[in-house]
PDB file of C-alpha atoms in Angstrom:
ATOM      1  CA  GLN A   1    -138.546 239.455 230.110  1.00 82.00           C
ATOM      2  CA  VAL A   2    -136.863 241.545 227.448  1.00 89.00           C
ATOM      3  CA  GLN A   3    -138.164 241.314 223.838  1.00 94.00           C
ATOM      4  CA  LEU A   4    -135.623 241.625 221.003  1.00 96.00           C
ATOM      5  CA  VAL A   5    -136.117 242.552 217.349  1.00 97.00           C
ATOM      6  CA  GLU A   6    -133.314 242.338 214.772  1.00 97.00           C
ATOM      7  CA  SER A   7    -133.123 244.323 211.565  1.00 97.00           C
ATOM      8  CA  GLY A   8    -130.603 245.277 208.906  1.00 98.00           C
ATOM      9  CA  GLY A   9    -129.886 241.996 207.196  1.00 97.00           C
ATOM     10  CA  GLY A  10    -129.846 241.459 203.468  1.00 98.00           C
ATOM     11  CA  PRO A  11    -127.610 240.620 200.522  1.00 98.00           C
ATOM     12  CA  VAL A  12    -124.084 242.024 200.326  1.00 98.00           C
ATOM     13  CA  GLN A  13    -121.051 241.373 198.101  1.00 98.00           C
ATOM     14  CA  PRO A  14    -117.860 239.819 199.469  1.00 98.00           C
ATOM     15  CA  GLY A  15    -115.704 242.503 201.036  1.00 98.00           C
ATOM     16  CA  GLY A  16    -118.739 244.638 201.766  1.00 98.00           C
ATOM     17  CA  SER A  17    -120.169 245.871 205.026  1.00 98.00           C
ATOM     18  CA  LEU A  18    -123.482 245.640 206.835  1.00 98.00           C
ATOM     19  CA  THR A  19    -124.813 246.920 210.165  1.00 98.00           C
ATOM     20  CA  LEU A  20    -127.418 244.915 212.098  1.00 98.00           C
ATOM     21  CA  SER A  21    -129.571 246.393 214.847  1.00 98.00           C
ATOM     22  CA  CYS A  22    -131.147 244.673 217.851  1.00 97.00           C
ATOM     23  CA  ALA A  23    -133.882 246.802 219.438  1.00 97.00           C
ATOM     24  CA  ALA A  24    -135.072 245.812 222.877  1.00 94.00           C
ATOM     25  CA  SER A  25    -138.301 246.480 224.781  1.00 92.00           C
ATOM     26  CA  GLY A  26    -139.726 245.405 228.082  1.00 90.00           C
ATOM     27  CA  PHE A  27    -136.610 245.969 230.170  1.00 86.00           C
ATOM     28  CA  PRO A  28    -133.460 248.145 230.103  1.00 88.00           C
ATOM     29  CA  LEU A  29    -130.591 246.421 228.426  1.00 89.00           C
ATOM     30  CA  SER A  30    -128.246 247.829 231.087  1.00 89.00           C
ATOM     31  CA  TYR A  31    -129.033 244.756 233.150  1.00 87.00           C
ATOM     32  CA  TYR A  32    -127.942 242.332 230.444  1.00 92.00           C
ATOM     33  CA  ASN A  33    -125.175 240.817 228.419  1.00 94.00           C
ATOM     34  CA  ILE A  34    -126.209 241.014 224.760  1.00 96.00           C
ATOM     35  CA  GLY A  35    -124.853 238.715 222.139  1.00 97.00           C
ATOM     36  CA  TRP A  36    -125.034 238.298 218.399  1.00 98.00           C
ATOM     37  CA  PHE A  37    -125.154 234.697 217.176  1.00 98.00           C
ATOM     38  CA  ARG A  38    -125.427 233.186 213.752  1.00 98.00           C
ATOM     39  CA  GLN A  39    -126.508 229.893 212.306  1.00 97.00           C
ATOM     40  CA  ALA A  40    -125.924 228.707 208.791  1.00 96.00           C
ATOM     41  CA  PRO A  41    -127.732 225.711 207.257  1.00 92.00           C
ATOM     42  CA  GLY A  42    -126.337 222.477 208.549  1.00 94.00           C
ATOM     43  CA  LYS A  43    -124.074 224.214 211.098  1.00 95.00           C
ATOM     44  CA  GLU A  44    -124.265 224.811 214.812  1.00 95.00           C
ATOM     45  CA  ARG A  45    -125.176 228.161 216.190  1.00 95.00           C
ATOM     46  CA  GLU A  46    -122.088 230.343 216.787  1.00 96.00           C
ATOM     47  CA  GLY A  47    -121.610 233.365 218.998  1.00 97.00           C
ATOM     48  CA  VAL A  48    -119.927 236.126 217.010  1.00 97.00           C
ATOM     49  CA  SER A  49    -119.974 239.177 219.304  1.00 98.00           C
ATOM     50  CA  CYS A  50    -121.056 239.799 222.868  1.00 97.00           C
ATOM     51  CA  ILE A  51    -121.194 242.944 225.010  1.00 97.00           C
ATOM     52  CA  ASP A  52    -121.817 243.787 228.667  1.00 95.00           C
ATOM     53  CA  PHE A  53    -124.351 246.528 228.043  1.00 93.00           C
ATOM     54  CA  SER A  54    -123.662 248.375 231.255  1.00 92.00           C
ATOM     55  CA  HIS A  55    -119.845 248.402 231.155  1.00 93.00           C
ATOM     56  CA  GLY A  56    -119.278 248.138 227.446  1.00 93.00           C
ATOM     57  CA  SER A  57    -116.804 245.259 227.657  1.00 95.00           C
ATOM     58  CA  THR A  58    -116.827 243.029 224.555  1.00 97.00           C
ATOM     59  CA  TYR A  59    -115.840 239.600 223.385  1.00 97.00           C
ATOM     60  CA  TYR A  60    -115.180 238.356 219.847  1.00 97.00           C
ATOM     61  CA  PRO A  61    -114.183 234.883 218.689  1.00 95.00           C
ATOM     62  CA  ASP A  62    -111.156 234.632 216.373  1.00 95.00           C
ATOM     63  CA  SER A  63    -113.378 234.040 213.353  1.00 92.00           C
ATOM     64  CA  VAL A  64    -114.628 237.644 213.361  1.00 95.00           C
ATOM     65  CA  GLN A  65    -111.979 239.456 215.429  1.00 95.00           C
ATOM     66  CA  GLY A  66    -111.001 242.677 213.600  1.00 96.00           C
ATOM     67  CA  ARG A  67    -113.961 242.519 211.204  1.00 98.00           C
ATOM     68  CA  PHE A  68    -117.007 242.728 213.478  1.00 98.00           C
ATOM     69  CA  THR A  69    -117.764 245.418 216.053  1.00 98.00           C
ATOM     70  CA  ILE A  70    -120.535 245.311 218.600  1.00 98.00           C
ATOM     71  CA  SER A  71    -121.778 248.544 220.175  1.00 97.00           C
ATOM     72  CA  ARG A  72    -124.758 249.813 222.152  1.00 96.00           C
ATOM     73  CA  ASP A  73    -126.953 252.914 222.506  1.00 95.00           C
ATOM     74  CA  GLY A  74    -128.495 253.234 225.944  1.00 93.00           C
ATOM     75  CA  ALA A  75    -130.923 255.974 224.907  1.00 94.00           C
ATOM     76  CA  LYS A  76    -132.355 253.718 222.181  1.00 95.00           C
ATOM     77  CA  ASN A  77    -132.012 250.502 224.176  1.00 95.00           C
ATOM     78  CA  THR A  78    -130.397 249.040 221.064  1.00 96.00           C
ATOM     79  CA  VAL A  79    -127.306 246.967 220.221  1.00 97.00           C
ATOM     80  CA  TYR A  80    -125.554 247.091 216.843  1.00 98.00           C
ATOM     81  CA  LEU A  81    -123.311 244.731 214.953  1.00 98.00           C
ATOM     82  CA  ARG A  82    -121.082 246.342 212.346  1.00 98.00           C
ATOM     83  CA  MET A  83    -119.713 243.737 209.983  1.00 98.00           C
ATOM     84  CA  ASN A  84    -116.847 244.649 207.660  1.00 98.00           C
ATOM     85  CA  MET A  85    -114.888 242.675 205.097  1.00 97.00           C
ATOM     86  CA  LEU A  86    -117.709 240.186 204.799  1.00 98.00           C
ATOM     87  CA  LYS A  87    -116.991 236.721 203.391  1.00 97.00           C
ATOM     88  CA  PRO A  88    -119.284 234.104 201.872  1.00 96.00           C
ATOM     89  CA  GLU A  89    -118.824 232.032 205.023  1.00 96.00           C
ATOM     90  CA  ASP A  90    -120.466 234.808 207.027  1.00 97.00           C
ATOM     91  CA  THR A  91    -123.737 233.913 205.319  1.00 97.00           C
ATOM     92  CA  ALA A  92    -126.246 232.906 208.042  1.00 98.00           C
ATOM     93  CA  VAL A  93    -129.259 233.923 209.993  1.00 98.00           C
ATOM     94  CA  TYR A  94    -128.108 236.346 212.662  1.00 98.00           C
ATOM     95  CA  PHE A  95    -129.858 236.452 216.016  1.00 97.00           C
ATOM     96  CA  CYS A  96    -129.411 238.698 219.051  1.00 97.00           C
ATOM     97  CA  ALA A  97    -129.863 237.349 222.523  1.00 96.00           C
ATOM     98  CA  ALA A  98    -129.866 238.643 226.093  1.00 95.00           C
ATOM     99  CA  THR A  99    -128.951 237.103 229.405  1.00 93.00           C
ATOM    100  CA  ARG A 100    -128.354 238.439 232.903  1.00 92.00           C
ATOM    101  CA  GLN A 101    -125.936 235.640 233.650  1.00 88.00           C
ATOM    102  CA  GLY A 102    -122.200 235.278 233.413  1.00 91.00           C
ATOM    103  CA  THR A 103    -119.655 236.959 231.187  1.00 91.00           C
ATOM    104  CA  THR A 104    -119.547 238.049 227.571  1.00 91.00           C
ATOM    105  CA  GLN A 105    -117.013 235.290 226.834  1.00 92.00           C
ATOM    106  CA  ALA A 106    -119.152 232.617 228.414  1.00 91.00           C
ATOM    107  CA  MET A 107    -122.186 233.875 226.500  1.00 93.00           C
ATOM    108  CA  CYS A 108    -120.443 233.903 223.141  1.00 94.00           C
ATOM    109  CA  ASN A 109    -118.932 230.488 223.767  1.00 92.00           C
ATOM    110  CA  GLY A 110    -122.427 229.072 224.396  1.00 87.00           C
ATOM    111  CA  HIS A 111    -121.845 228.272 228.043  1.00 85.00           C
ATOM    112  CA  LEU A 112    -124.905 230.126 229.339  1.00 86.00           C
ATOM    113  CA  ASP A 113    -128.581 229.308 229.341  1.00 84.00           C
ATOM    114  CA  VAL A 114    -129.926 232.203 227.264  1.00 88.00           C
ATOM    115  CA  SER A 115    -133.676 232.628 227.376  1.00 82.00           C
ATOM    116  CA  SER A 116    -134.274 235.769 225.361  1.00 93.00           C
ATOM    117  CA  TRP A 117    -133.831 235.591 221.585  1.00 95.00           C
ATOM    118  CA  GLY A 118    -134.879 237.661 218.612  1.00 96.00           C
ATOM    119  CA  GLN A 119    -136.482 236.208 215.490  1.00 96.00           C
ATOM    120  CA  GLY A 120    -133.332 236.570 213.378  1.00 97.00           C
ATOM    121  CA  THR A 121    -132.267 238.407 210.237  1.00 98.00           C
ATOM    122  CA  GLN A 122    -130.773 236.829 207.153  1.00 98.00           C
ATOM    123  CA  VAL A 123    -127.336 237.924 205.921  1.00 98.00           C
ATOM    124  CA  THR A 124    -126.248 236.613 202.526  1.00 98.00           C
ATOM    125  CA  VAL A 125    -122.729 237.295 201.265  1.00 98.00           C
ATOM    126  CA  SER A 126    -122.469 236.510 197.601  1.00 97.00           C
ATOM    127  CA  SER A 127    -121.189 237.928 194.362  1.00 95.00           C
TER     128      SER A 127
END
């Protein structure tokens, strides 16, 4: 089973940018769909960006479309999340996850049973 470790979170001002990294070990990510999810206090977990690592196809929900970009580096077995024009409502713990099932849209919409998760990294958007 693949192991995932997130990094890159921290405080940022509204309108700012941040890039998160999800480094994988134990298995090549080329076999997986990788997703970034977030969970704020008192809210349900939300998928914000998902990628088919092998083909590069992506899915974004409307809430982050045009602001977030997911990408991957096969040589580093790593997935990135570039977040621009950050808003206070983007404040959450961000997790990366991996599954060999389904599609990127199904993964981001929470329709898949995802078994591999990272420990999360906190993103706080505040002035």
